[in-house]
mmCIF file of C-alpha atoms in Angstrom:
data_model
loop_
_atom_site.group_PDB
_atom_site.id
_atom_site.type_symbol
_atom_site.label_atom_id
_atom_site.label_comp_id
_atom_site.label_asym_id
_atom_site.label_seq_id
_atom_site.Cartn_x
_atom_site.Cartn_y
_atom_site.Cartn_z
ATOM 1 C CA UNK A 105 130.749 77.510 84.700
ATOM 2 C CA UNK A 106 128.175 76.529 87.334
ATOM 3 C CA UNK A 107 129.657 79.092 89.710
ATOM 4 C CA UNK A 108 129.305 81.828 87.080
ATOM 5 C CA UNK A 109 125.699 80.833 86.333
ATOM 6 C CA UNK A 110 124.851 80.764 90.015
ATOM 7 C CA UNK A 111 126.445 84.186 90.447
ATOM 8 C CA UNK A 112 124.434 85.548 87.530
ATOM 9 C CA UNK A 113 121.256 84.120 89.052
ATOM 10 C CA UNK A 114 122.029 85.711 92.430
ATOM 11 C CA UNK A 115 122.769 89.061 90.786
ATOM 12 C CA UNK A 116 119.532 88.847 88.768
ATOM 13 C CA UNK A 117 117.514 88.064 91.889
ATOM 14 C CA UNK A 118 119.118 90.942 93.776
ATOM 15 C CA UNK A 119 118.429 93.356 90.928
ATOM 16 C CA UNK A 120 114.808 92.156 90.802
ATOM 17 C CA UNK A 121 114.404 92.688 94.564
ATOM 18 C CA UNK A 122 115.953 96.164 94.343
ATOM 19 C CA UNK A 123 113.710 96.999 91.376
ATOM 20 C CA UNK A 124 110.618 95.834 93.265
ATOM 21 C CA UNK A 125 111.653 97.816 96.313
ATOM 22 C CA UNK A 126 112.122 100.913 94.202
ATOM 23 C CA UNK A 127 108.698 100.412 92.616
ATOM 24 C CA UNK A 128 107.135 99.995 96.062
ATOM 25 C CA UNK A 129 108.875 103.131 97.286
ATOM 26 C CA UNK A 130 107.477 105.086 94.353
ATOM 27 C CA UNK A 131 104.033 103.696 95.043
ATOM 28 C CA UNK A 132 104.272 104.541 98.733
ATOM 29 C CA UNK A 133 105.467 108.096 98.133
ATOM 30 C CA UNK A 134 102.951 108.719 95.372
ATOM 31 C CA UNK A 135 100.404 109.802 97.952
ATOM 32 C CA UNK A 136 102.873 111.511 100.281
ATOM 33 C CA UNK A 137 100.965 114.778 100.051
ATOM 34 C CA UNK A 138 101.381 117.943 102.084
ATOM 35 C CA UNK A 139 99.103 120.917 102.551
ATOM 36 C CA UNK A 140 100.570 124.401 102.639
ATOM 37 C CA UNK A 141 98.383 127.114 104.128
ATOM 38 C CA UNK A 142 98.163 130.168 101.891
ATOM 39 C CA UNK A 143 95.416 132.517 103.005
ATOM 40 C CA UNK A 144 92.088 133.146 104.721
ATOM 41 C CA UNK A 145 89.089 135.126 103.507
ATOM 42 C CA UNK A 146 86.117 136.080 105.686
ATOM 43 C CA UNK A 147 82.838 136.939 103.997
ATOM 44 C CA UNK A 148 81.072 139.553 106.183
ATOM 45 C CA UNK A 149 78.425 138.106 108.481
ATOM 46 C CA UNK A 150 75.839 140.611 107.235
ATOM 47 C CA UNK A 151 76.207 139.543 103.576
ATOM 48 C CA UNK A 152 72.836 139.094 101.875
ATOM 49 C CA UNK A 153 71.782 138.052 98.384
ATOM 50 C CA UNK A 154 68.274 138.166 96.889
ATOM 51 C CA UNK A 155 66.555 138.386 100.270
ATOM 52 C CA UNK A 156 68.617 135.605 101.801
ATOM 53 C CA UNK A 157 71.330 135.857 104.406
ATOM 54 C CA UNK A 158 74.529 134.205 103.195
ATOM 55 C CA UNK A 159 75.835 131.825 105.820
ATOM 56 C CA UNK A 160 75.660 128.304 107.197
ATOM 57 C CA UNK A 161 77.959 127.206 104.376
ATOM 58 C CA UNK A 162 78.375 123.539 105.229
ATOM 59 C CA UNK A 163 79.422 122.174 101.835
ATOM 60 C CA UNK A 164 81.371 123.509 98.868
ATOM 61 C CA UNK A 165 82.262 122.264 95.392
ATOM 62 C CA UNK A 166 83.976 123.534 92.244
ATOM 63 C CA UNK A 167 83.270 122.611 88.628
ATOM 64 C CA UNK A 168 83.714 124.222 85.216
ATOM 65 C CA UNK A 169 84.860 127.537 86.622
ATOM 66 C CA UNK A 170 81.980 127.822 89.084
ATOM 67 C CA UNK A 171 81.829 127.459 92.855
ATOM 68 C CA UNK A 172 78.800 126.103 94.716
ATOM 69 C CA UNK A 173 78.057 126.237 98.439
ATOM 70 C CA UNK A 174 75.071 124.752 100.265
ATOM 71 C CA UNK A 175 73.468 126.616 103.152
ATOM 72 C CA UNK A 176 72.719 124.683 106.349
ATOM 73 C CA UNK A 177 69.795 126.857 107.397
ATOM 74 C CA UNK A 178 66.460 126.365 109.129
ATOM 75 C CA UNK A 179 64.971 128.671 106.465
ATOM 76 C CA UNK A 180 64.259 127.472 102.921
ATOM 77 C CA UNK A 181 67.048 125.073 101.797
ATOM 78 C CA UNK A 182 69.268 126.539 99.100
ATOM 79 C CA UNK A 183 72.681 126.697 97.514
ATOM 80 C CA UNK A 184 74.719 129.583 96.174
ATOM 81 C CA UNK A 185 76.978 129.928 93.174
ATOM 82 C CA UNK A 186 79.991 132.143 93.710
ATOM 83 C CA UNK A 187 83.102 133.524 92.143
ATOM 84 C CA UNK A 188 86.137 132.826 94.314
ATOM 85 C CA UNK A 189 89.220 134.564 92.969
ATOM 86 C CA UNK A 190 92.716 133.654 94.160
ATOM 87 C CA UNK A 191 96.204 132.668 93.113
ATOM 88 C CA UNK A 192 99.273 131.112 94.746
ATOM 89 C CA UNK A 193 99.683 134.253 96.870
ATOM 90 C CA UNK A 194 96.183 134.349 98.312
ATOM 91 C CA UNK A 195 92.562 135.391 97.915
ATOM 92 C CA UNK A 196 91.374 138.352 95.881
ATOM 93 C CA UNK A 197 87.634 138.141 96.499
ATOM 94 C CA UNK A 198 84.593 135.975 97.202
ATOM 95 C CA UNK A 199 81.456 137.150 95.402
ATOM 96 C CA UNK A 200 78.005 135.549 95.460
ATOM 97 C CA UNK A 201 76.523 135.265 91.949
ATOM 98 C CA UNK A 202 73.214 133.442 92.391
ATOM 99 C CA UNK A 203 70.998 131.561 94.825
ATOM 100 C CA UNK A 204 68.970 128.440 93.998
ATOM 101 C CA UNK A 205 66.225 127.099 96.258
ATOM 102 C CA UNK A 206 65.684 123.350 96.376
ATOM 103 C CA UNK A 207 62.271 122.188 95.171
ATOM 104 C CA UNK A 208 60.232 119.041 95.681
ATOM 105 C CA UNK A 209 58.913 116.663 93.023
ATOM 106 C CA UNK A 210 56.044 118.987 92.064
ATOM 107 C CA UNK A 211 58.253 122.058 91.783
ATOM 108 C CA UNK A 212 57.356 123.683 95.108
ATOM 109 C CA UNK A 213 60.166 125.245 97.137
ATOM 110 C CA UNK A 214 60.912 122.926 100.059
ATOM 111 C CA UNK A 215 59.485 124.646 103.148
ATOM 112 C CA UNK A 216 61.370 125.666 106.234
ATOM 113 C CA UNK A 217 62.220 122.921 108.725
ATOM 114 C CA UNK A 218 61.701 119.923 106.432
ATOM 115 C CA UNK A 219 65.367 119.199 105.674
ATOM 116 C CA UNK A 220 68.814 119.802 107.164
ATOM 117 C CA UNK A 221 71.196 120.424 104.220
ATOM 118 C CA UNK A 222 74.803 119.397 104.806
ATOM 119 C CA UNK A 223 76.795 118.642 101.660
ATOM 120 C CA UNK A 224 76.659 119.256 97.919
ATOM 121 C CA UNK A 225 78.538 118.035 94.827
ATOM 122 C CA UNK A 226 78.188 118.962 91.188
ATOM 123 C CA UNK A 227 77.925 116.051 88.751
ATOM 124 C CA UNK A 228 77.112 116.303 85.055
ATOM 125 C CA UNK A 229 74.808 119.350 85.221
ATOM 126 C CA UNK A 230 73.111 118.042 88.366
ATOM 127 C CA UNK A 231 73.633 118.544 92.079
ATOM 128 C CA UNK A 232 73.821 115.726 94.584
ATOM 129 C CA UNK A 233 73.046 116.890 98.103
ATOM 130 C CA UNK A 234 72.479 115.408 101.519
ATOM 131 C CA UNK A 235 70.142 116.116 104.392
ATOM 132 C CA UNK A 236 70.521 114.833 107.936
ATOM 133 C CA UNK A 237 66.768 115.077 108.356
ATOM 134 C CA UNK A 238 65.589 115.268 111.943
ATOM 135 C CA UNK A 239 65.865 111.964 113.746
ATOM 136 C CA UNK A 240 64.033 113.187 116.850
ATOM 137 C CA UNK A 241 61.057 114.315 114.769
ATOM 138 C CA UNK A 242 61.121 111.327 112.434
ATOM 139 C CA UNK A 243 62.225 113.282 109.340
ATOM 140 C CA UNK A 244 64.270 110.979 107.116
ATOM 141 C CA UNK A 245 67.823 111.800 106.096
ATOM 142 C CA UNK A 246 68.426 111.462 102.376
ATOM 143 C CA UNK A 247 70.749 111.754 99.402
ATOM 144 C CA UNK A 248 69.026 113.424 96.450
ATOM 145 C CA UNK A 249 69.688 114.696 92.951
ATOM 146 C CA UNK A 250 68.487 118.129 91.863
ATOM 147 C CA UNK A 251 68.811 119.810 88.502
ATOM 148 C CA UNK A 252 70.384 123.224 87.957
ATOM 149 C CA UNK A 253 67.125 124.944 88.938
ATOM 150 C CA UNK A 254 67.012 123.075 92.253
ATOM 151 C CA UNK A 255 64.169 120.840 91.053
ATOM 152 C CA UNK A 256 64.009 117.319 92.518
ATOM 153 C CA UNK A 257 65.191 114.681 90.042
ATOM 154 C CA UNK A 258 65.711 111.522 92.072
ATOM 155 C CA UNK A 259 66.748 110.141 95.403
ATOM 156 C CA UNK A 260 68.716 107.063 96.398
ATOM 157 C CA UNK A 261 67.555 103.940 98.196
ATOM 158 C CA UNK A 262 69.016 103.759 101.701
ATOM 159 C CA UNK A 263 69.340 100.884 104.114
ATOM 160 C CA UNK A 264 66.868 100.943 107.009
ATOM 161 C CA UNK A 265 69.783 101.346 109.394
ATOM 162 C CA UNK A 266 70.057 105.001 108.337
ATOM 163 C CA UNK A 267 66.391 105.866 108.877
ATOM 164 C CA UNK A 268 64.662 107.131 112.046
ATOM 165 C CA UNK A 269 63.191 104.470 114.274
ATOM 166 C CA UNK A 270 61.871 104.023 117.797
ATOM 167 C CA UNK A 271 64.364 101.379 118.930
ATOM 168 C CA UNK A 272 66.616 102.576 121.742
ATOM 169 C CA UNK A 273 69.860 100.977 120.534
ATOM 170 C CA UNK A 274 69.421 100.942 116.771
ATOM 171 C CA UNK A 275 69.723 103.548 114.032
ATOM 172 C CA UNK A 276 71.343 106.945 113.671
ATOM 173 C CA UNK A 277 71.928 109.529 116.353
ATOM 174 C CA UNK A 278 70.098 112.817 115.997
ATOM 175 C CA UNK A 279 72.212 115.298 114.002
ATOM 176 C CA UNK A 280 74.761 112.614 113.184
ATOM 177 C CA UNK A 281 73.784 111.232 109.803
ATOM 178 C CA UNK A 282 74.847 112.153 106.228
ATOM 179 C CA UNK A 283 77.297 114.967 106.824
ATOM 180 C CA UNK A 284 79.614 114.484 103.840
ATOM 181 C CA UNK A 285 79.512 113.330 100.233
ATOM 182 C CA UNK A 286 82.030 113.005 97.414
ATOM 183 C CA UNK A 287 81.897 111.910 93.808
ATOM 184 C CA UNK A 288 83.853 108.669 93.464
ATOM 185 C CA UNK A 289 87.181 108.981 91.688
ATOM 186 C CA UNK A 290 85.936 106.831 88.785
ATOM 187 C CA UNK A 291 82.753 108.973 88.611
ATOM 188 C CA UNK A 292 80.549 105.866 88.757
ATOM 189 C CA UNK A 293 79.071 106.616 92.146
ATOM 190 C CA UNK A 294 79.201 108.570 95.386
ATOM 191 C CA UNK A 295 80.611 108.027 98.828
ATOM 192 C CA UNK A 296 78.477 109.331 101.692
ATOM 193 C CA UNK A 297 79.815 109.680 105.234
ATOM 194 C CA UNK A 298 77.961 109.499 108.510
ATOM 195 C CA UNK A 299 78.994 112.127 111.042
ATOM 196 C CA UNK A 300 78.605 109.796 114.030
ATOM 197 C CA UNK A 301 78.434 106.028 114.624
ATOM 198 C CA UNK A 302 75.145 104.215 114.376
ATOM 199 C CA UNK A 303 73.849 103.261 117.813
ATOM 200 C CA UNK A 304 74.342 99.579 117.061
ATOM 201 C CA UNK A 305 77.934 100.113 115.904
ATOM 202 C CA UNK A 306 79.542 102.078 118.731
ATOM 203 C CA UNK A 307 79.366 105.076 121.008
ATOM 204 C CA UNK A 308 79.722 108.759 120.240
ATOM 205 C CA UNK A 309 83.261 110.017 120.921
ATOM 206 C CA UNK A 310 84.041 111.326 124.390
ATOM 207 C CA UNK A 311 87.117 112.774 126.084
ATOM 208 C CA UNK A 312 88.279 109.203 126.657
ATOM 209 C CA UNK A 313 89.359 106.732 123.997
ATOM 210 C CA UNK A 314 86.243 104.995 122.688
ATOM 211 C CA UNK A 315 85.247 102.594 119.955
ATOM 212 C CA UNK A 316 83.497 105.051 117.627
ATOM 213 C CA UNK A 317 83.333 103.550 114.115
ATOM 214 C CA UNK A 318 81.615 105.564 111.387
ATOM 215 C CA UNK A 319 80.265 104.045 108.194
ATOM 216 C CA UNK A 320 81.121 105.542 104.797
ATOM 217 C CA UNK A 321 78.663 104.275 102.204
ATOM 218 C CA UNK A 322 79.094 103.796 98.454
ATOM 219 C CA UNK A 323 76.098 104.572 96.228
ATOM 220 C CA UNK A 324 76.004 103.153 92.701
ATOM 221 C CA UNK A 325 74.811 105.867 90.288
ATOM 222 C CA UNK A 326 73.404 103.384 87.790
ATOM 223 C CA UNK A 327 71.312 101.347 90.237
ATOM 224 C CA UNK A 328 70.586 104.090 92.758
ATOM 225 C CA UNK A 329 71.279 101.715 95.644
ATOM 226 C CA UNK A 330 73.823 101.684 98.416
ATOM 227 C CA UNK A 331 76.438 98.961 98.083
ATOM 228 C CA UNK A 332 79.782 98.784 99.821
ATOM 229 C CA UNK A 333 80.223 100.212 103.328
ATOM 230 C CA UNK A 334 83.613 100.866 104.905
ATOM 231 C CA UNK A 335 84.511 101.918 108.436
ATOM 232 C CA UNK A 336 86.429 104.959 109.691
ATOM 233 C CA UNK A 337 87.423 105.254 113.359
ATOM 234 C CA UNK A 338 86.827 108.644 114.955
ATOM 235 C CA UNK A 339 89.277 110.371 117.293
ATOM 236 C CA UNK A 340 88.270 111.183 120.839
ATOM 237 C CA UNK A 341 86.970 114.655 121.687
ATOM 238 C CA UNK A 342 89.968 116.990 121.904
ATOM 239 C CA UNK A 343 89.156 119.105 124.955
ATOM 240 C CA UNK A 344 86.492 119.396 127.653
ATOM 241 C CA UNK A 345 83.718 121.976 127.477
ATOM 242 C CA UNK A 346 84.490 125.191 129.339
ATOM 243 C CA UNK A 347 82.889 128.102 131.152
ATOM 244 C CA UNK A 348 80.107 126.002 132.662
ATOM 245 C CA UNK A 349 79.120 124.321 129.380
ATOM 246 C CA UNK A 350 78.922 120.552 128.962
ATOM 247 C CA UNK A 351 78.348 119.940 125.243
ATOM 248 C CA UNK A 352 81.143 118.220 123.262
ATOM 249 C CA UNK A 353 81.262 116.151 120.062
ATOM 250 C CA UNK A 354 83.550 114.848 117.353
ATOM 251 C CA UNK A 355 82.656 113.533 113.914
ATOM 252 C CA UNK A 356 83.264 113.451 110.179
ATOM 253 C CA UNK A 357 82.100 116.671 108.530
ATOM 254 C CA UNK A 358 83.189 116.090 104.920
ATOM 255 C CA UNK A 359 85.023 113.700 102.603
ATOM 256 C CA UNK A 360 86.765 114.106 99.242
ATOM 257 C CA UNK A 361 88.026 111.157 97.162
ATOM 258 C CA UNK A 362 91.164 112.276 95.324
ATOM 259 C CA UNK A 363 92.318 108.883 93.976
ATOM 260 C CA UNK A 364 90.912 105.367 93.945
ATOM 261 C CA UNK A 365 90.249 104.431 97.591
ATOM 262 C CA UNK A 366 92.097 107.549 98.787
ATOM 263 C CA UNK A 367 90.232 110.285 100.616
ATOM 264 C CA UNK A 368 90.700 113.545 102.422
ATOM 265 C CA UNK A 369 88.506 113.362 105.514
ATOM 266 C CA UNK A 370 87.615 116.441 107.532
ATOM 267 C CA UNK A 371 87.199 115.544 111.183
ATOM 268 C CA UNK A 372 85.939 118.177 113.589
ATOM 269 C CA UNK A 373 85.936 118.113 117.383
ATOM 270 C CA UNK A 374 83.819 120.767 119.103
ATOM 271 C CA UNK A 375 83.701 121.789 122.745
ATOM 272 C CA UNK A 376 81.368 124.525 123.908
ATOM 273 C CA UNK A 377 82.468 127.503 125.991
ATOM 274 C CA UNK A 378 85.656 128.663 124.250
ATOM 275 C CA UNK A 379 86.327 132.166 122.944
ATOM 276 C CA UNK A 380 88.353 130.701 120.064
ATOM 277 C CA UNK A 381 85.305 128.863 118.728
ATOM 278 C CA UNK A 382 85.952 125.551 120.466
ATOM 279 C CA UNK A 383 86.714 123.727 117.222
ATOM 280 C CA UNK A 384 89.651 121.416 116.654
ATOM 281 C CA UNK A 385 89.704 120.535 112.957
ATOM 282 C CA UNK A 386 91.957 118.043 111.200
ATOM 283 C CA UNK A 387 92.316 116.743 107.668
ATOM 284 C CA UNK A 388 93.241 113.073 107.428
ATOM 285 C CA UNK A 389 94.675 111.271 104.422
ATOM 286 C CA UNK A 390 92.688 108.028 104.329
ATOM 287 C CA UNK A 391 93.508 104.780 102.549
ATOM 288 C CA UNK A 392 90.442 102.572 102.120
ATOM 289 C CA UNK A 393 92.004 99.960 99.834
ATOM 290 C CA UNK A 394 92.013 97.271 102.532
ATOM 291 C CA UNK A 395 88.835 98.327 104.325
ATOM 292 C CA UNK A 396 86.339 95.528 104.852
ATOM 293 C CA UNK A 397 82.929 95.811 103.209
ATOM 294 C CA UNK A 398 80.637 95.750 106.267
ATOM 295 C CA UNK A 399 77.350 96.282 104.431
ATOM 296 C CA UNK A 400 76.165 92.816 105.492
ATOM 297 C CA UNK A 401 77.061 93.346 109.157
ATOM 298 C CA UNK A 402 74.099 94.636 111.149
ATOM 299 C CA UNK A 403 76.137 95.640 114.188
ATOM 300 C CA UNK A 404 79.878 96.233 114.268
ATOM 301 C CA UNK A 405 80.153 95.555 117.985
ATOM 302 C CA UNK A 406 82.220 92.444 118.577
ATOM 303 C CA UNK A 407 82.713 91.801 114.864
ATOM 304 C CA UNK A 408 86.056 91.235 113.157
ATOM 305 C CA UNK A 409 86.748 93.597 110.258
ATOM 306 C CA UNK A 410 89.434 95.922 108.914
ATOM 307 C CA UNK A 411 88.932 99.665 109.188
ATOM 308 C CA UNK A 412 90.368 102.168 106.741
ATOM 309 C CA UNK A 413 93.740 103.608 107.710
ATOM 310 C CA UNK A 414 94.144 107.304 108.450
ATOM 311 C CA UNK A 415 97.199 109.557 108.564
ATOM 312 C CA UNK A 416 97.099 113.102 109.872
ATOM 313 C CA UNK A 417 97.638 115.439 106.942
ATOM 314 C CA UNK A 418 96.882 118.819 108.516
ATOM 315 C CA UNK A 419 95.925 120.142 111.952
ATOM 316 C CA UNK A 420 94.320 123.586 111.890
ATOM 317 C CA UNK A 421 95.846 124.307 115.292
ATOM 318 C CA UNK A 422 99.069 124.891 113.369
ATOM 319 C CA UNK A 423 97.611 127.984 111.679
ATOM 320 C CA UNK A 424 95.272 129.254 114.404
ATOM 321 C CA UNK A 425 97.569 132.232 115.040
ATOM 322 C CA UNK A 426 97.295 133.177 111.345
ATOM 323 C CA UNK A 427 93.488 133.257 111.323
ATOM 324 C CA UNK A 428 91.061 136.030 112.214
ATOM 325 C CA UNK A 429 90.971 136.474 116.013
ATOM 326 C CA UNK A 430 92.705 133.118 116.367
ATOM 327 C CA UNK A 431 89.466 131.367 115.418
ATOM 328 C CA UNK A 432 89.267 128.003 113.690
ATOM 329 C CA UNK A 433 85.586 128.128 112.903
ATOM 330 C CA UNK A 434 83.087 125.365 112.229
ATOM 331 C CA UNK A 435 84.807 124.073 109.074
ATOM 332 C CA UNK A 436 82.497 121.675 107.229
ATOM 333 C CA UNK A 437 83.214 121.890 103.488
ATOM 334 C CA UNK A 438 86.211 120.916 101.370
ATOM 335 C CA UNK A 439 86.913 120.812 97.636
ATOM 336 C CA UNK A 440 89.637 121.127 95.059
ATOM 337 C CA UNK A 441 89.730 124.298 92.993
ATOM 338 C CA UNK A 442 91.614 125.086 89.784
ATOM 339 C CA UNK A 443 95.290 124.162 89.646
ATOM 340 C CA UNK A 444 97.883 126.804 90.391
ATOM 341 C CA UNK A 445 100.270 128.001 87.690
ATOM 342 C CA UNK A 446 102.960 125.673 89.086
ATOM 343 C CA UNK A 447 100.753 122.632 88.449
ATOM 344 C CA UNK A 448 99.884 121.939 92.083
ATOM 345 C CA UNK A 449 96.249 121.608 93.083
ATOM 346 C CA UNK A 450 94.428 124.200 95.136
ATOM 347 C CA UNK A 451 92.200 123.163 98.026
ATOM 348 C CA UNK A 452 89.573 125.269 99.787
ATOM 349 C CA UNK A 453 87.680 124.650 103.008
ATOM 350 C CA UNK A 454 84.696 126.645 104.229
ATOM 351 C CA UNK A 455 83.101 127.127 107.647
ATOM 352 C CA UNK A 456 79.429 126.899 108.577
ATOM 353 C CA UNK A 457 78.983 129.976 110.778
ATOM 354 C CA UNK A 458 75.588 128.820 112.112
ATOM 355 C CA UNK A 459 74.445 132.373 111.351
ATOM 356 C CA UNK A 460 76.152 133.291 114.637
ATOM 357 C CA UNK A 461 73.273 131.656 116.498
ATOM 358 C CA UNK A 462 75.516 130.586 119.381
ATOM 359 C CA UNK A 463 77.748 133.661 119.399
ATOM 360 C CA UNK A 464 79.923 135.473 116.844
ATOM 361 C CA UNK A 465 81.209 133.158 114.100
ATOM 362 C CA UNK A 466 82.851 133.566 110.701
ATOM 363 C CA UNK A 467 81.989 132.831 107.071
ATOM 364 C CA UNK A 468 85.561 131.578 106.816
ATOM 365 C CA UNK A 469 87.268 130.390 103.625
ATOM 366 C CA UNK A 470 90.792 128.928 103.875
ATOM 367 C CA UNK A 471 93.074 128.266 100.905
ATOM 368 C CA UNK A 472 95.778 125.583 100.641
ATOM 369 C CA UNK A 473 98.256 124.358 98.098
ATOM 370 C CA UNK A 474 98.484 120.578 97.742
ATOM 371 C CA UNK A 475 102.194 119.815 97.534
ATOM 372 C CA UNK A 476 103.454 116.440 96.335
#
């Protein structure tokens, strides 16, 4: 009888272990996503709307049947609403419907050169947008809320570490601040991503392997304050500059939280001097569930902490041959669109063409299917 009981216990334990393993396998494969490239659409460089040139599209979002794209322009800061028509077979059209100029607290249109718009998200009839400011000139980066008319509603309180300062080894790098923002999955706040490391945290990426940790900051909607900060490690620069040029960089250009502590992160390496645009763009699937909250750590150098984990989800080099003139342009925006008829999610990225300031570039939209 004891032998039978012991056997039953062993069998029960084994079944429990197998059951747990199966549950873990389901959990692990739950986020085993794949992106399937569908199509590209290029909005003509000469496109204008209500006396504005449409370009510099550095952030994009979709909500309630409408598309919104922010313009990274030295002219008056603005965002566009658009109709983007597509299905599982590809794009039909991209049509600009309206333009909204951002306004300050007294209702005046923000003048040229005062902000550097980078990212935008729609949230409950408002728009949350970021500016990198101008660190060299002492213009503060910010995260603000505007209403549907572009009118200033509120801004969020930022740690001093993100503000311009005169210290040589402290604070943000010029043009490396709040490049990306996403509404949190629970809709209680926002995650904002730095493009580059803070000076006190690490060095900007180079062609060699470096320690280049970037902070991603959580903002509580209710309090208006930054709270948790997690760390993402940047890749090295992909290739050297060419044709006599020397400028290279790599950084986060946008983030999108698709589940609790799970993000798509757009990482873009740029090297000047290439006919194909010089951009190497990747989408990483990021798990932040075990990332250490480093908000109380003034400098990450020499500190012990756990970074978020990243897995390559898509490399745009794989579709370069399918794109216009083999160009992967300056992709800076990412968002989900409406689901396809088969139930899978659609995903669109958009390129900031810099208004072809540095040579011919593309207002490039690229469509994916998110396969599970």
